[in-house]
PDB file of C-alpha atoms and ligand atoms in Angstrom:
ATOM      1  CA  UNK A   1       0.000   0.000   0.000  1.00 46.00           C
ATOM      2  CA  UNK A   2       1.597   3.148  -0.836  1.00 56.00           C
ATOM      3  CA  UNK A   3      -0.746   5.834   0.542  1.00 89.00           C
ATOM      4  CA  UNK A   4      -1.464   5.883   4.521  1.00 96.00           C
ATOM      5  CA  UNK A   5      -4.755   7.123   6.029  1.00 98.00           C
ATOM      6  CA  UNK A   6      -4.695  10.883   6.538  1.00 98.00           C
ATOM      7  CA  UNK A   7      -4.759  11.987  10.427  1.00 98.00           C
ATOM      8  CA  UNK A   8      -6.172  15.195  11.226  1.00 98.00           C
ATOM      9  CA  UNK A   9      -5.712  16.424  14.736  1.00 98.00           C
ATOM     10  CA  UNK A  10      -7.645  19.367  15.944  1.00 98.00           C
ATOM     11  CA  UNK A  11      -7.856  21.383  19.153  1.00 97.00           C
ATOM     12  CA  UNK A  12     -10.695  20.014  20.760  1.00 96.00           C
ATOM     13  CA  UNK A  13     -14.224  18.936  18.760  1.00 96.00           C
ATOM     14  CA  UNK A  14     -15.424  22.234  17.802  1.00 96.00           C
ATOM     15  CA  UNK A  15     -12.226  22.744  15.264  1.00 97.00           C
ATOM     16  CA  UNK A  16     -12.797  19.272  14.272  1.00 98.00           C
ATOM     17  CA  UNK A  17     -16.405  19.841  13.357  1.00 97.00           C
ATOM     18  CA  UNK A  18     -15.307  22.576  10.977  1.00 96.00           C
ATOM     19  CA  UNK A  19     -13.335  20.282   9.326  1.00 97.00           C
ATOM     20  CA  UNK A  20     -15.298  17.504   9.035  1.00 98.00           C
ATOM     21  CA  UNK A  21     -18.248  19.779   7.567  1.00 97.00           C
ATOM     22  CA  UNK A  22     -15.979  20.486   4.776  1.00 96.00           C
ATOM     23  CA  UNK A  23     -14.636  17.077   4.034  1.00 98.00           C
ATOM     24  CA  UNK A  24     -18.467  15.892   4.727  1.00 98.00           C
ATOM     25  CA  UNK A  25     -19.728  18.815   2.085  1.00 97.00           C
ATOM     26  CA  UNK A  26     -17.255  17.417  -0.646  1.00 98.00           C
ATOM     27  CA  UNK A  27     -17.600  13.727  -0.067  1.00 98.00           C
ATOM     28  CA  UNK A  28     -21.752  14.918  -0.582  1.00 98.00           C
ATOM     29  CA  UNK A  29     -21.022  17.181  -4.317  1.00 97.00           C
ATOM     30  CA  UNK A  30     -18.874  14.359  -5.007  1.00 98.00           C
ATOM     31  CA  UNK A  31     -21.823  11.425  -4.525  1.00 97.00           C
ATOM     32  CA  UNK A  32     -24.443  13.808  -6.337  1.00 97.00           C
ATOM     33  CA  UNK A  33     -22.267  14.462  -9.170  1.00 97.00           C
ATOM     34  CA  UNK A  34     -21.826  10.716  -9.863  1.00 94.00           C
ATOM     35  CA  UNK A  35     -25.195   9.635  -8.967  1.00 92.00           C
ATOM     36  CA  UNK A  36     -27.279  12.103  -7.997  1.00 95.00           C
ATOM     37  CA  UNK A  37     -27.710  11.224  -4.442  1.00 96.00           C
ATOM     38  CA  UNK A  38     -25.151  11.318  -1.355  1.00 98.00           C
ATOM     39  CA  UNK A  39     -25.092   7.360  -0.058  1.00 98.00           C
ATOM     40  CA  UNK A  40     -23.889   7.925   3.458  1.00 98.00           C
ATOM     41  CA  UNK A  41     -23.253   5.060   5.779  1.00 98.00           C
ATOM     42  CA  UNK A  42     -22.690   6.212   9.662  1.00 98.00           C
ATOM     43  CA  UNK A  43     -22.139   4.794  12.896  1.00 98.00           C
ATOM     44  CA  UNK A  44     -23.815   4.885  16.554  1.00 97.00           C
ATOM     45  CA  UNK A  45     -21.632   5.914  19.635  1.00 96.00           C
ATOM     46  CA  UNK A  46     -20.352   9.389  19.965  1.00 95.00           C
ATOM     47  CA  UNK A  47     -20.544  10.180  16.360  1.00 97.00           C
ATOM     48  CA  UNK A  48     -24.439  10.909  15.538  1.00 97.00           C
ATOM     49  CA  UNK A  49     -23.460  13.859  17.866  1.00 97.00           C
ATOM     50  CA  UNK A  50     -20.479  15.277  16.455  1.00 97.00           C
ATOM     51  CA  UNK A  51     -22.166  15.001  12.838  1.00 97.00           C
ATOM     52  CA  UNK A  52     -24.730  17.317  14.579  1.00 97.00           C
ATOM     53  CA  UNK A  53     -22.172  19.831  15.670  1.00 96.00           C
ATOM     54  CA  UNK A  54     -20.327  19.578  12.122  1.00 96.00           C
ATOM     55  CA  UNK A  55     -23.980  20.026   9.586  1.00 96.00           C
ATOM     56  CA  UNK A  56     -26.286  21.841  12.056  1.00 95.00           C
ATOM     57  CA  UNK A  57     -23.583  24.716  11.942  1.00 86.00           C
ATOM     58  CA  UNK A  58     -24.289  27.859   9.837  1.00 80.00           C
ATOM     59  CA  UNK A  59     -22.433  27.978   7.163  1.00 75.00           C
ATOM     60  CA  UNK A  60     -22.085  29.402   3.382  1.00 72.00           C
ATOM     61  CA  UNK A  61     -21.923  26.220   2.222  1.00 75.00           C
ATOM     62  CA  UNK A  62     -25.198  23.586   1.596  1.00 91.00           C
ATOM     63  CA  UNK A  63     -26.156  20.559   3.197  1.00 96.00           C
ATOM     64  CA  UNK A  64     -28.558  19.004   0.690  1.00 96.00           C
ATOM     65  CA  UNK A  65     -30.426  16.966   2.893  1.00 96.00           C
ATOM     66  CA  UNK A  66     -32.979  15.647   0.185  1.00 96.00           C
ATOM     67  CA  UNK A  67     -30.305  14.215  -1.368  1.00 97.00           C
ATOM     68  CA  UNK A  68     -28.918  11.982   1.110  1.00 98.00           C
ATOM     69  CA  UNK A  69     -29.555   8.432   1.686  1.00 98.00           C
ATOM     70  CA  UNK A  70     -28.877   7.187   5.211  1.00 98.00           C
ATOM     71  CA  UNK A  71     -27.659   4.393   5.933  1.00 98.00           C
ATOM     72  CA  UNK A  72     -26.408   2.308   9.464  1.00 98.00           C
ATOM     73  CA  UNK A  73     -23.006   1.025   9.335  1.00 98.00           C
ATOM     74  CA  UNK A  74     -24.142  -0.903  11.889  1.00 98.00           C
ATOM     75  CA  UNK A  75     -27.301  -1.183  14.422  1.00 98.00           C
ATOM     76  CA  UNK A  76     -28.213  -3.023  17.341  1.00 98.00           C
ATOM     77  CA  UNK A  77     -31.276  -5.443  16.859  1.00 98.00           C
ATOM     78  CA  UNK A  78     -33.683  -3.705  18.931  1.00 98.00           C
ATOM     79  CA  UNK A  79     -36.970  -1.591  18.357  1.00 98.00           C
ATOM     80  CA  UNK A  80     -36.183   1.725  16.360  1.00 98.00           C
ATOM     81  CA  UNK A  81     -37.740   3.848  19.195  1.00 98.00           C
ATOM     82  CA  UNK A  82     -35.181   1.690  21.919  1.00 98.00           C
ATOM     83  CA  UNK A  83     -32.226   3.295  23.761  1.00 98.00           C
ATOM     84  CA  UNK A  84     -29.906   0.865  21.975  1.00 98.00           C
ATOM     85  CA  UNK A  85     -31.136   1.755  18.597  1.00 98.00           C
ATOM     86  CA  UNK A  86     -28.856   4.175  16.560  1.00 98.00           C
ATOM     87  CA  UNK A  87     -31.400   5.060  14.499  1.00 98.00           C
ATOM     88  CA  UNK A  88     -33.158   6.750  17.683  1.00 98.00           C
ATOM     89  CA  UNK A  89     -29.612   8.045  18.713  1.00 98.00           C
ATOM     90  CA  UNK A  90     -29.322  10.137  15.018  1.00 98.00           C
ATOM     91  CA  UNK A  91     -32.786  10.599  15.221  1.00 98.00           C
ATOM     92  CA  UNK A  92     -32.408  12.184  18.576  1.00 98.00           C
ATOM     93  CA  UNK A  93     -29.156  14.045  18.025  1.00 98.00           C
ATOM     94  CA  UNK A  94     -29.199  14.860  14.501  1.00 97.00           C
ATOM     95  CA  UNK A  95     -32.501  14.348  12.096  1.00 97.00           C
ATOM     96  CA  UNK A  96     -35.101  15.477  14.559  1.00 96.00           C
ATOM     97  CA  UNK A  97     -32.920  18.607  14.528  1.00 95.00           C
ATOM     98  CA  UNK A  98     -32.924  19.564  10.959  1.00 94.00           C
ATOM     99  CA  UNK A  99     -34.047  23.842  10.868  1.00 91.00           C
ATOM    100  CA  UNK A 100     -38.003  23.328  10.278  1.00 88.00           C
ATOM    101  CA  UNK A 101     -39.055  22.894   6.596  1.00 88.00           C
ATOM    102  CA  UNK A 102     -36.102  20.998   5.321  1.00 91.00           C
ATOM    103  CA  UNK A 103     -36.870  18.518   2.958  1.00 92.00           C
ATOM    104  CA  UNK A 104     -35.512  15.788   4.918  1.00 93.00           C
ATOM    105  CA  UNK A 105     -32.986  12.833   3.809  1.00 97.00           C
ATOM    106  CA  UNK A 106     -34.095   9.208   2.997  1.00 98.00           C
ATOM    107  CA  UNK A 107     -33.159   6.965   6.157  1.00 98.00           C
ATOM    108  CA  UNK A 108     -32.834   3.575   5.744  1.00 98.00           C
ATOM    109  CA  UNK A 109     -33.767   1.839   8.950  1.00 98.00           C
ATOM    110  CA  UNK A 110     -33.517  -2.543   9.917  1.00 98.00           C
ATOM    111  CA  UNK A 111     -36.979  -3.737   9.705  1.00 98.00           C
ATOM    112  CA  UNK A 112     -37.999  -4.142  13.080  1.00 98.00           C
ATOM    113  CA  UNK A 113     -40.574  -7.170  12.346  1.00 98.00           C
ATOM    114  CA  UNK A 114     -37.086  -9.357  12.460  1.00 98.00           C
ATOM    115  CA  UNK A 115     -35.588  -8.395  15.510  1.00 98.00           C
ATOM    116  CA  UNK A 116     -36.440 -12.131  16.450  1.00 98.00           C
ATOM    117  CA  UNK A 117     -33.596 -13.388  13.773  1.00 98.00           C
ATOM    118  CA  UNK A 118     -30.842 -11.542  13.610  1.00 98.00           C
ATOM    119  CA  UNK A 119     -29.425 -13.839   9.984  1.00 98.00           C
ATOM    120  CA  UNK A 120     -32.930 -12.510   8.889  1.00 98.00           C
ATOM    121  CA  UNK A 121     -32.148  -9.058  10.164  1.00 98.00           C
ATOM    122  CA  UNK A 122     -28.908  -8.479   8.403  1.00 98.00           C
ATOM    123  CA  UNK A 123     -30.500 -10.332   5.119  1.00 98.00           C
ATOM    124  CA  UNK A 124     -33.062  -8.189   4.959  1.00 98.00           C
ATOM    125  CA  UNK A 125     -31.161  -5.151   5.009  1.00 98.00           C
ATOM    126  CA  UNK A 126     -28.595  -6.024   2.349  1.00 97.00           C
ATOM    127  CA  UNK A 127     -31.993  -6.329   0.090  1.00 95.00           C
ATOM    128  CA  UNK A 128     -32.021  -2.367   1.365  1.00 96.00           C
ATOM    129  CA  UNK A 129     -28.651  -1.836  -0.380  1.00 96.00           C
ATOM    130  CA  UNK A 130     -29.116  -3.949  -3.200  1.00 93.00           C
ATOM    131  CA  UNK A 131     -32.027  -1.991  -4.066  1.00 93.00           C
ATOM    132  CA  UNK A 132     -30.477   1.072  -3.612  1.00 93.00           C
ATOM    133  CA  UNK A 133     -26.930   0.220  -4.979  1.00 91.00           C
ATOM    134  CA  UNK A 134     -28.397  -1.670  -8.134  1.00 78.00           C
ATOM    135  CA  UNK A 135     -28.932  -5.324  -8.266  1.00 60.00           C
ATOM    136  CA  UNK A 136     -26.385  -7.580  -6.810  1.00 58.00           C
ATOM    137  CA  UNK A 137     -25.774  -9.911  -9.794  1.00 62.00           C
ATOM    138  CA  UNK A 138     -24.256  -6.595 -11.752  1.00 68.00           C
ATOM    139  CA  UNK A 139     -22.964  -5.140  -8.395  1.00 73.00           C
ATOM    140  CA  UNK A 140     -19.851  -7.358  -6.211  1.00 87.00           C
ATOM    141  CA  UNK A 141     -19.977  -5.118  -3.363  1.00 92.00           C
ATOM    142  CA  UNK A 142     -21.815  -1.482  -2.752  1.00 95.00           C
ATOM    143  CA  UNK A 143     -20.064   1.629  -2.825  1.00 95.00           C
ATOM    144  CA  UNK A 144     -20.627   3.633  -0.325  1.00 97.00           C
ATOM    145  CA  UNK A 145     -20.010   7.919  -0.716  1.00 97.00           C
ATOM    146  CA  UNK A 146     -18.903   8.101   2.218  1.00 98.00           C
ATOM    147  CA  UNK A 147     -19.234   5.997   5.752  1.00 98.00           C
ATOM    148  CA  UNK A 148     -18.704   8.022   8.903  1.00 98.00           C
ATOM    149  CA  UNK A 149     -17.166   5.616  12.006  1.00 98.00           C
ATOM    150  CA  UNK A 150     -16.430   5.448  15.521  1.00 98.00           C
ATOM    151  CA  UNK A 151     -13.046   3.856  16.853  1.00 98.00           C
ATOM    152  CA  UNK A 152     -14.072   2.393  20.216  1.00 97.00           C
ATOM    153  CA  UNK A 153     -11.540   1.625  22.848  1.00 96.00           C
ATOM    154  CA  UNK A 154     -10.371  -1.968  21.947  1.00 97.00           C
ATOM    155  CA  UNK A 155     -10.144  -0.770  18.065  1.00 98.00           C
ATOM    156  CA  UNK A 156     -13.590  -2.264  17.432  1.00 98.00           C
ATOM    157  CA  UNK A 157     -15.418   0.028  13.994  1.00 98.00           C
ATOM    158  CA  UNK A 158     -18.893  -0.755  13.011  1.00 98.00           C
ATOM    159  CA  UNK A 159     -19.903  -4.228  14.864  1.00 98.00           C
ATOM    160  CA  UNK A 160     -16.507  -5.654  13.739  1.00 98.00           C
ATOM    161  CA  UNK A 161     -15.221  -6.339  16.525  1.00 98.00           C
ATOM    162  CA  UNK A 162     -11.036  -7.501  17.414  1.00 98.00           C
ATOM    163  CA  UNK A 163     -10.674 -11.395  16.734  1.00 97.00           C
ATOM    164  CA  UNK A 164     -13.883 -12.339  15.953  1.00 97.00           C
ATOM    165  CA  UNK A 165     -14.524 -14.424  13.323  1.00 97.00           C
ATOM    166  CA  UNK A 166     -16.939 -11.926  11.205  1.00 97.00           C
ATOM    167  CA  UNK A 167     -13.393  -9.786  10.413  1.00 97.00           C
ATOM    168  CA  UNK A 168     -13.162 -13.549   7.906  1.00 97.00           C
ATOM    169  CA  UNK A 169     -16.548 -12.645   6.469  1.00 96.00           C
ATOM    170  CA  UNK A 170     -15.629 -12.378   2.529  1.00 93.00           C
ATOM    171  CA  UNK A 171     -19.367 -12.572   0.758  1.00 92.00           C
ATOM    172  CA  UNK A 172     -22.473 -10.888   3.001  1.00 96.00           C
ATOM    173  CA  UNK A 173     -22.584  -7.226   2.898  1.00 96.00           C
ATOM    174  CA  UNK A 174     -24.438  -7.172   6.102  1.00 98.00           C
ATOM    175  CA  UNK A 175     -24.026 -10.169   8.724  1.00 98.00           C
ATOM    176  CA  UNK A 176     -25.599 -10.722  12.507  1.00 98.00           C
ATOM    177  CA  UNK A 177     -23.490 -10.507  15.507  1.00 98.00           C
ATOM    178  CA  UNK A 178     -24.968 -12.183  18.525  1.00 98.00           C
ATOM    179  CA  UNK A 179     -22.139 -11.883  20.958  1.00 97.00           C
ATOM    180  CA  UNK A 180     -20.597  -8.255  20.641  1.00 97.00           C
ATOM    181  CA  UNK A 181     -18.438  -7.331  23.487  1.00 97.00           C
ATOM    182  CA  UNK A 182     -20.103  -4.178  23.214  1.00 96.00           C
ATOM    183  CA  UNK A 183     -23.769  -4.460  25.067  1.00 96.00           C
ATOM    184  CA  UNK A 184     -26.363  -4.884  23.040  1.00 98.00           C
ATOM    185  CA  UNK A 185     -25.032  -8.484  21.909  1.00 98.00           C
ATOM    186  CA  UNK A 186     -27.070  -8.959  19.221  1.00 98.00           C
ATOM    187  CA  UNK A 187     -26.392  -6.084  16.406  1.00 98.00           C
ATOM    188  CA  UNK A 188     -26.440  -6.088  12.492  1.00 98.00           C
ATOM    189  CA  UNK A 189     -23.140  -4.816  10.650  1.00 98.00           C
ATOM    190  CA  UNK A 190     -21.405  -3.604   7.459  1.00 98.00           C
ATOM    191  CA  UNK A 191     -19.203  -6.621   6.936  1.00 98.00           C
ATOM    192  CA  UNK A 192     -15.164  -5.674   6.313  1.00 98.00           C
ATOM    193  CA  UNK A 193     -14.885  -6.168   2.460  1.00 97.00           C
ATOM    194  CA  UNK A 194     -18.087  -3.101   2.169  1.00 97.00           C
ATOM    195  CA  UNK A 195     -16.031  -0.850   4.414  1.00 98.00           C
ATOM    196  CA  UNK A 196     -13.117  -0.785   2.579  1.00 97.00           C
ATOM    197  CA  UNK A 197     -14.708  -0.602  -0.415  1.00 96.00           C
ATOM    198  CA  UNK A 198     -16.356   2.226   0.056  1.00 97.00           C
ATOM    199  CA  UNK A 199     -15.378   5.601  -1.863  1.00 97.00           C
ATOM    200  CA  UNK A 200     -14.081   7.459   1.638  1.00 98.00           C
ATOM    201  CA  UNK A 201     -14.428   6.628   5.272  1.00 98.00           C
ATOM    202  CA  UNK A 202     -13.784   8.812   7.625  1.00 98.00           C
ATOM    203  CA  UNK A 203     -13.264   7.886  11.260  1.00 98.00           C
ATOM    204  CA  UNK A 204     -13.798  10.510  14.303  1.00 98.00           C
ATOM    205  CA  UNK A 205     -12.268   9.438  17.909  1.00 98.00           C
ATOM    206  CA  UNK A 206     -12.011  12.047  20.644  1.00 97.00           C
ATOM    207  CA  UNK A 207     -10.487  11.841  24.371  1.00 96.00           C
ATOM    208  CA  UNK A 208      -7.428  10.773  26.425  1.00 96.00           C
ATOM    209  CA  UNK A 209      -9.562   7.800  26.369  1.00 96.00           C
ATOM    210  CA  UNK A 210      -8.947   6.681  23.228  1.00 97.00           C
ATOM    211  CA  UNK A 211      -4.897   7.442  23.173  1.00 97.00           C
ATOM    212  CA  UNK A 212      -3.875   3.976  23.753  1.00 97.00           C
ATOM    213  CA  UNK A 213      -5.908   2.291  21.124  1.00 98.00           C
ATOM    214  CA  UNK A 214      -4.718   4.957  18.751  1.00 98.00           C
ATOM    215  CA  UNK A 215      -1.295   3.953  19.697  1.00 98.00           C
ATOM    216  CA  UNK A 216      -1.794   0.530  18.852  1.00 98.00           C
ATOM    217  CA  UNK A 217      -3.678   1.132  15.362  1.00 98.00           C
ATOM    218  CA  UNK A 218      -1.311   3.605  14.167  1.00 98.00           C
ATOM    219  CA  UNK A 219       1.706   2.399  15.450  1.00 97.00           C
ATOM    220  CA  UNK A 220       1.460  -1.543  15.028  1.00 97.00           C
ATOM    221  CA  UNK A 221      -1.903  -2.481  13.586  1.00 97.00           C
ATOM    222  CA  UNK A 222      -1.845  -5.745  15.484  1.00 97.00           C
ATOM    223  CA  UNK A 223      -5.016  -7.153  13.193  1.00 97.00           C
ATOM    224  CA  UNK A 224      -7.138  -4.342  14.935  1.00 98.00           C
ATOM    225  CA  UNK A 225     -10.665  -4.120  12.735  1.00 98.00           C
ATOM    226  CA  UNK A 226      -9.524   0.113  12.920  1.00 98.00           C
ATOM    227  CA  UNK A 227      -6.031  -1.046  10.860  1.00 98.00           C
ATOM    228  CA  UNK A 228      -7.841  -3.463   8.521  1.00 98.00           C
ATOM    229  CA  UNK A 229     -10.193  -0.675   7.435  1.00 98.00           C
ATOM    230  CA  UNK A 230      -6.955   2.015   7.190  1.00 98.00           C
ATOM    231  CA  UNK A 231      -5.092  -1.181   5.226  1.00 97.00           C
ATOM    232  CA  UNK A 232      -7.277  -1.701   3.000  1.00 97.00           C
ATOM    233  CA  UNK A 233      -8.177   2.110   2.120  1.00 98.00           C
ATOM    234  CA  UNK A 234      -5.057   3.738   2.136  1.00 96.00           C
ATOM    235  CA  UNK A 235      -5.756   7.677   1.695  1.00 96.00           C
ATOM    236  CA  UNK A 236      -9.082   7.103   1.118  1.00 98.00           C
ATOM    237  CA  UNK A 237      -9.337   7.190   4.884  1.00 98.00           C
ATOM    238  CA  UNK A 238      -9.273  10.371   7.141  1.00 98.00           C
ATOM    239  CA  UNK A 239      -9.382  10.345  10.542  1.00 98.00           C
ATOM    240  CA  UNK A 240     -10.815  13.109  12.325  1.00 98.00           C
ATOM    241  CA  UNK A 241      -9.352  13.402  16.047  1.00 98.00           C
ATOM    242  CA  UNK A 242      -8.158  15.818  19.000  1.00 97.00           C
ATOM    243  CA  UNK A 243      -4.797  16.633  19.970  1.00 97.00           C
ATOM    244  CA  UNK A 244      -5.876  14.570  23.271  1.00 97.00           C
ATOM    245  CA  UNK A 245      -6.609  11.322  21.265  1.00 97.00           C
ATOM    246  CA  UNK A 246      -3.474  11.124  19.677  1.00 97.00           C
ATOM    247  CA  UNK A 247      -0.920  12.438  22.036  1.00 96.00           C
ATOM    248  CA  UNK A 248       2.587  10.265  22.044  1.00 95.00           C
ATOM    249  CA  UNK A 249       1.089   8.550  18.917  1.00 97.00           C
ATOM    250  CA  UNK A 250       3.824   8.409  16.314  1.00 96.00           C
ATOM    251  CA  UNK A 251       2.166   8.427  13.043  1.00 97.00           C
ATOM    252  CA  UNK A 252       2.515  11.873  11.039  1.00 95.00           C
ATOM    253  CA  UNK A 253      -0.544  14.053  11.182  1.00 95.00           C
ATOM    254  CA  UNK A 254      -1.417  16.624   8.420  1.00 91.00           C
ATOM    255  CA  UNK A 255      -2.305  19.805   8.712  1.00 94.00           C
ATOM    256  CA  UNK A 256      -6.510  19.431   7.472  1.00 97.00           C
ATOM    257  CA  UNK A 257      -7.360  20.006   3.693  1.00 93.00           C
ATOM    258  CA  UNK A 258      -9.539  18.588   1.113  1.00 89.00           C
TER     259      UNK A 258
HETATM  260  O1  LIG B 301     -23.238   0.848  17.547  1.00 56.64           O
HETATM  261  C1  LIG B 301     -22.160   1.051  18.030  1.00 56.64           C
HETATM  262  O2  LIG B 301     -21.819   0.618  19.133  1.00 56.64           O
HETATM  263  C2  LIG B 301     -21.212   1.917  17.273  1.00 56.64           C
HETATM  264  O3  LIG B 301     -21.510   2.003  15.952  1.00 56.64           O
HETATM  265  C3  LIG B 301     -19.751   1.616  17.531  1.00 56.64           C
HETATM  266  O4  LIG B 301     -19.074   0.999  16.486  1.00 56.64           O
HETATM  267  C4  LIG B 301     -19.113   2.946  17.891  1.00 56.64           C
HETATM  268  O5  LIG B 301     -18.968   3.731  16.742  1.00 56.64           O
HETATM  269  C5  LIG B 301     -17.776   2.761  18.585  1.00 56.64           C
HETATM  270  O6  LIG B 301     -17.987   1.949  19.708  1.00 56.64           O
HETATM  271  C6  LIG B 301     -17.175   4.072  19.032  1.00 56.64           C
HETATM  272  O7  LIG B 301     -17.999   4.660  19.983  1.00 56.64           O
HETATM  273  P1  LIG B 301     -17.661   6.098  20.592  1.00 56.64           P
HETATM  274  O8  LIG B 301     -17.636   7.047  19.479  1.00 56.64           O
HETATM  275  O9  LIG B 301     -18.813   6.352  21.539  1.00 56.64           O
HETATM  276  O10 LIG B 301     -16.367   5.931  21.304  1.00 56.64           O
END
């Protein structure tokens, strides 16, 4: 591989959310001038509410809501109105927020009536890409615009989680997960070959917290889901993070453009 992921490192999450309204803004003209929409794949965790911080902003520049398509990199199998659910998380933090009267984006939820089945679960939502990303006898694997992650502290990114066998996963685009480390247990997920084959993903981790597992991905990889994705992406993969995240971590960081 002869491009690395870019690192940005900002301040503290306010600079960052300039930034990633820019590089969220492009990755969006970019979709619509190839297909007309913006296919965006994002994450639960912390992210939903840094997205908000980034698009709810004022700004010069356009967030084209009607022309996004939604998507969950990965959700936990519970009812869309649950506490779990990250579809009630951006709901919560991000959609139900939109300035009144804006034509809102096209959110592609799991089908709650197969919570019960989780195989069914992540089946049924691949059908959601396939019809959106053309059928999949003429398509191998979707291509995302852009997917939006979360790095959590073991180096786990959508349900994907360190070790487990579902990082082997070559032919589902979504599979079930019934024993995440991460409560809820049972969870759908983008499976590894989608991820990286998606036209940009961009990863936001903030916090001391997270310095240690940056370390680790940056530094030695070690197999980590987080070093798979930036392996298999190269520069197609930014990560968005604050000076605190990435202190000691030797790994050259850029200064932020598009
Ligand atoms: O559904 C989930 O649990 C998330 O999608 C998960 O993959 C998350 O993105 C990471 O755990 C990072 O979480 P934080 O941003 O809260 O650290």
């Amino acid at each position: 591989m002869g491009k690395q992921a870019n690192l940005y490192a900002f301040p503290g999450v306010d600079s960052l959310a300039v930034a990633l309204r820019a590089y969220v803004l492009a990755c969006q003209e970019a979709g619509i001038a190839r297909h007309g929409v913006f296919k965006v794949g994002v994450s639960g965790g912390s992210l939903p509410k840094t997205l908000a911080a980034a698009l709810l902003a004022d700004g010069d520049d356009t967030v084209k809501w009607d022309r996004w398509e939604v998507f969950f990199a990965d959700e936990r199998a519970v009812p869309l109105d649950h506490a779990d659910s990250n579809y009630a998380l951006l709901k919560a933090e991000l959609l139900d927020k939109l300035p009144a009267g804006t034509a809102p984006p096209l959110v592609h939820t799991i089908s709650p009536e197969y919570l019960d089945d989780t195989q069914e679960l992540a089946d049924q939502y691949e059908q959601t890409l396939v019809r959106s990303f053309a059928s999949r006898d003429s398509v191998k694997l979707p291509i995302f615009d852009l997917l939006l992650l979360g790095c959590g502290p073991d180096g786990h990114t959508c349900s994907l989680f360190p070790g487990h066998e579902l990082l082997r996963e070559t032919s589902a685009w979504v599979a079930p997960i019934e024993d995440s480390p991460k409560p809820p247990p049972r969870r759908i997920t983008l499976t590894l070959p989608v991820v990286r084959h998606s036209v940009r993903v961009a990863f936001v981790a903030t916090g001391a917290g997270k310095q240690g597992i940056m370390k680790e991905i940056f530094e030695e990889g070690n197999g980590l889901p987080c070093a798979l994705v930036n392996e298999g992406t190269g520069d197609r993969c930014s990560w968005f993070v604050d000076n605190a995240a990435v202190e000691g971590v030797s790994y050259p960081k850029r200064p932020f453009s598009l």
